[in-house]
Short mmCIF file of C-alpha atoms in Angstrom, two decimals:
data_model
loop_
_atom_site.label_atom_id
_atom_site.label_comp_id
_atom_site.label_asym_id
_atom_site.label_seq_id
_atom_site.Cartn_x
_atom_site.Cartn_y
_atom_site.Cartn_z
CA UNK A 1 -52.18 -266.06 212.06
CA UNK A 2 -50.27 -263.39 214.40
CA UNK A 3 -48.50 -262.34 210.80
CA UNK A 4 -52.19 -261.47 209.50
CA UNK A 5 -53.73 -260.08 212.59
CA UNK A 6 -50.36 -257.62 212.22
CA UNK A 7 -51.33 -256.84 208.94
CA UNK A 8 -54.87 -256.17 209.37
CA UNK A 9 -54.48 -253.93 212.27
CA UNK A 10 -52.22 -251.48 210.14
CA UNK A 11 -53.45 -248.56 209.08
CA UNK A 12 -53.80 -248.90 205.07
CA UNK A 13 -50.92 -246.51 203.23
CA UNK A 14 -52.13 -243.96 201.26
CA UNK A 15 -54.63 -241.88 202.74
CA UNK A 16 -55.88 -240.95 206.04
CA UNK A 17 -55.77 -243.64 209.12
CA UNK A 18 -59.34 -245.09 209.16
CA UNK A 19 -61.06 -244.55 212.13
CA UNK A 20 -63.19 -247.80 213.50
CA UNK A 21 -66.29 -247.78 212.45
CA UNK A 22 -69.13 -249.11 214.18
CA UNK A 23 -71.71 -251.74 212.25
CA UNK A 24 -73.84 -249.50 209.56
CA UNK A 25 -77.14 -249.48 210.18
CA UNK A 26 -79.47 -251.18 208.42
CA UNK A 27 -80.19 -249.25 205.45
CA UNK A 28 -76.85 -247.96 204.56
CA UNK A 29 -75.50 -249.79 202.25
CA UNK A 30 -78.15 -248.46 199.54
CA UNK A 31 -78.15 -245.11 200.47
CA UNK A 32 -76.73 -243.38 197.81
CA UNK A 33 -76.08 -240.15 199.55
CA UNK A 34 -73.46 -242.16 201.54
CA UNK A 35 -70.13 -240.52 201.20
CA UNK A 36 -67.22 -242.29 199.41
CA UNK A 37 -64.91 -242.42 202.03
CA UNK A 38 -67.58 -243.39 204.91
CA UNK A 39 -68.28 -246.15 202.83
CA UNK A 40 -64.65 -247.15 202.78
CA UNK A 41 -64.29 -246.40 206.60
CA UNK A 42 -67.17 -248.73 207.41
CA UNK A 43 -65.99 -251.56 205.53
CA UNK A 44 -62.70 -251.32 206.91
CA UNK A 45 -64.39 -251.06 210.70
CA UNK A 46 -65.72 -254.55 210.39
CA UNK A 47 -62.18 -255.65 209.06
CA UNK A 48 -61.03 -254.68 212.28
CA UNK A 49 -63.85 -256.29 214.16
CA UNK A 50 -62.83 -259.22 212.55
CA UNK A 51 -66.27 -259.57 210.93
CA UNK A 52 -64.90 -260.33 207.24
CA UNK A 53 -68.25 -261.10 205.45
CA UNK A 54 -69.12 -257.96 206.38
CA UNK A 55 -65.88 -255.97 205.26
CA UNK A 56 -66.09 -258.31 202.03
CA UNK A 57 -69.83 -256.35 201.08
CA UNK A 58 -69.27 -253.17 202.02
CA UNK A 59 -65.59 -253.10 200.09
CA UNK A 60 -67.41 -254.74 197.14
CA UNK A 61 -69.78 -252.11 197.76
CA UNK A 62 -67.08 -249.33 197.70
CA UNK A 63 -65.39 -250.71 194.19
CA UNK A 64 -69.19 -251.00 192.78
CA UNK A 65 -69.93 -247.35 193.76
CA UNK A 66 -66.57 -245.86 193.62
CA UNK A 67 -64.09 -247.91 191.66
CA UNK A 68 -62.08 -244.69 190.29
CA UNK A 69 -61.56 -243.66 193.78
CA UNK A 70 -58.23 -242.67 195.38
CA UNK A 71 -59.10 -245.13 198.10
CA UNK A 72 -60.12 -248.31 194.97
CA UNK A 73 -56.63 -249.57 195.44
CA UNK A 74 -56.79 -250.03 199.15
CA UNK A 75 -60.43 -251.03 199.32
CA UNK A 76 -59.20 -254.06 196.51
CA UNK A 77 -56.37 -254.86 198.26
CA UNK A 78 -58.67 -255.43 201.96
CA UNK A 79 -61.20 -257.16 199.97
CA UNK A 80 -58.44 -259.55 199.25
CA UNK A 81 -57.60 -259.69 202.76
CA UNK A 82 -61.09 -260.82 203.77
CA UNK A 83 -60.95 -264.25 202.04
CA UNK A 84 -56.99 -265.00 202.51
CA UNK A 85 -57.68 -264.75 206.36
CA UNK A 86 -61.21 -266.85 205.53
CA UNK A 87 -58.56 -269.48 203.75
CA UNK A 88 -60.39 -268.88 200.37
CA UNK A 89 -57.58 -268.81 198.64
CA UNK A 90 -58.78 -269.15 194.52
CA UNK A 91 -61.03 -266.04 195.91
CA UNK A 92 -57.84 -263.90 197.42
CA UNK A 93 -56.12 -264.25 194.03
CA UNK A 94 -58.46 -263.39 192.33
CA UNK A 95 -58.90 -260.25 194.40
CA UNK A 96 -55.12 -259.50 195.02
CA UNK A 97 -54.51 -259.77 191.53
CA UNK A 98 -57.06 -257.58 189.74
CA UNK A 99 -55.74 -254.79 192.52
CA UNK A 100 -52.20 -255.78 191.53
CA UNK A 101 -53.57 -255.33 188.15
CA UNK A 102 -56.10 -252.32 187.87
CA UNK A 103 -54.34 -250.27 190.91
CA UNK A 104 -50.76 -250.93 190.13
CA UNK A 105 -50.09 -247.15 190.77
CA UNK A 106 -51.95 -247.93 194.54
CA UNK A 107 -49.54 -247.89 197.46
CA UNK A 108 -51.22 -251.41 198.02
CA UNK A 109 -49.70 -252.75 194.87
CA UNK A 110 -46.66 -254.05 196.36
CA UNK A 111 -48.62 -255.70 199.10
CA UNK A 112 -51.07 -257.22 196.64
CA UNK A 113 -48.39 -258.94 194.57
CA UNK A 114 -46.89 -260.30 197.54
CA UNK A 115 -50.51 -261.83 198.95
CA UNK A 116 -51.30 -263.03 195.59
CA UNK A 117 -48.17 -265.45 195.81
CA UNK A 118 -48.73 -266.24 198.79
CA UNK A 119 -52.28 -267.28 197.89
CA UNK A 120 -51.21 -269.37 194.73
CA UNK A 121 -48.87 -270.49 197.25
CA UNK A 122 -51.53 -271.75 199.58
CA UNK A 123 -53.10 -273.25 196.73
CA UNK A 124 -49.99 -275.68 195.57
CA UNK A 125 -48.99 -273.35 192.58
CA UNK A 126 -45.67 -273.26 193.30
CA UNK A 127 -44.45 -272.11 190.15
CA UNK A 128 -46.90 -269.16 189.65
CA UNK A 129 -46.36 -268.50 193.62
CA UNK A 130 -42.55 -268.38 192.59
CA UNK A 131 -43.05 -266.42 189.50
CA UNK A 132 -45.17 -263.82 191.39
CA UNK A 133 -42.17 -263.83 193.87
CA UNK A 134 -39.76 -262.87 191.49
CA UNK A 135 -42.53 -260.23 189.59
CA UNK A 136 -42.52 -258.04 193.08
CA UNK A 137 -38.54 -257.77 193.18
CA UNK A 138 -38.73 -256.85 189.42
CA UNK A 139 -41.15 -254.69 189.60
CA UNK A 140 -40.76 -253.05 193.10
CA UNK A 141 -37.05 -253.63 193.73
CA UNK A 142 -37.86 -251.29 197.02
CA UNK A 143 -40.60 -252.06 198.45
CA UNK A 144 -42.24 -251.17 202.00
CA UNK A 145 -39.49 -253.12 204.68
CA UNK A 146 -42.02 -255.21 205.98
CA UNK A 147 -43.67 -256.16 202.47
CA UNK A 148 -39.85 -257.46 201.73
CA UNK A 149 -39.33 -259.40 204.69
CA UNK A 150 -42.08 -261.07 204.15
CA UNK A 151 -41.76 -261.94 201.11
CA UNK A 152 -38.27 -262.91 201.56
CA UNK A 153 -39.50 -265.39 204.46
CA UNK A 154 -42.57 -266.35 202.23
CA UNK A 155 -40.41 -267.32 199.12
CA UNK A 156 -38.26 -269.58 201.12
CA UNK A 157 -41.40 -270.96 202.24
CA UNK A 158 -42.67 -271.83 199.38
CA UNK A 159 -39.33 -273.55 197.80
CA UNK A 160 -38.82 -270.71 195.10
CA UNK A 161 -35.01 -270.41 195.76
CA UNK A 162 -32.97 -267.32 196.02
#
């Protein structure tokens, strides 16, 4: 749990730190003159606040709206985030993987890989979990330090070997 709190209180890579957004008020969410990246700052507010059903709608919200976005990657990538801490695992996949997919240009990419092993991992699939594993070294062979260590710690974890 301290591993994910860590993670969520990072600022997400690739664009400007988010700055904690308050609730929006009722309303909001349908407003279409609603600028991308408030949309993105608000969901990523109640991430913070630890209020994930909340940060699940509004990044759905953001990836309906906006899904082109520079910020698409990173609002996929949270939206994974929301159910992994939630322990909905099938749902995290899902997520982490069409952001690994669709955004693999997204400085999230990396990170998304990782979490979607470590969901199928949760989930007793070791040998996707380990297959994932070995994807992110192929495919990022540098990856953000703390995005390796983790998955170096995770892999071991999970049985996958070296």
């Amino acid at each position: 749990q301290d591993e994910i709190d860590r993670v969520l209180t990072q600022p997400p890579r690739g664009g400007p730190p988010p700055r904690v957004a308050v609730s929006p008020p009722p309303g909001n969410q349908g407003d279409p003159e609603v600028q991308p990246q408030q949309l993105y700052e608000q969901a990523y507010g109640s991430l913070l606040q630890k209020d994930y059903s909340a940060a699940e709608a509004g990044f759905e919200d953001f990836l309906r709206r906006h899904p082109n976005h520079q910020l698409a990657g990173n609002a996929q990538y949270w939206l994974g985030e929301t159910f992994y801490v939630r322990g909905q695992f099938r749902a995290a996949a899902a997520a982490f993987l069409k952001g690994y997919q669709t955004y693999s240009r997204s400085p999230k990419a990396p990170e998304a890989l990782l979490k979607l092993a470590m969901s199928l991992s949760r989930l007793g699939q070791k040998d996707a979990a380990c297959s994932s594993y070995s994807e992110l070294s192929t495919k990022y062979p540098n990856p953000p330090g703390h995005v390796k260590s983790i998955a170096q710690a995770e892999r071991q974890r999970s049985g996958c070997g070296a």
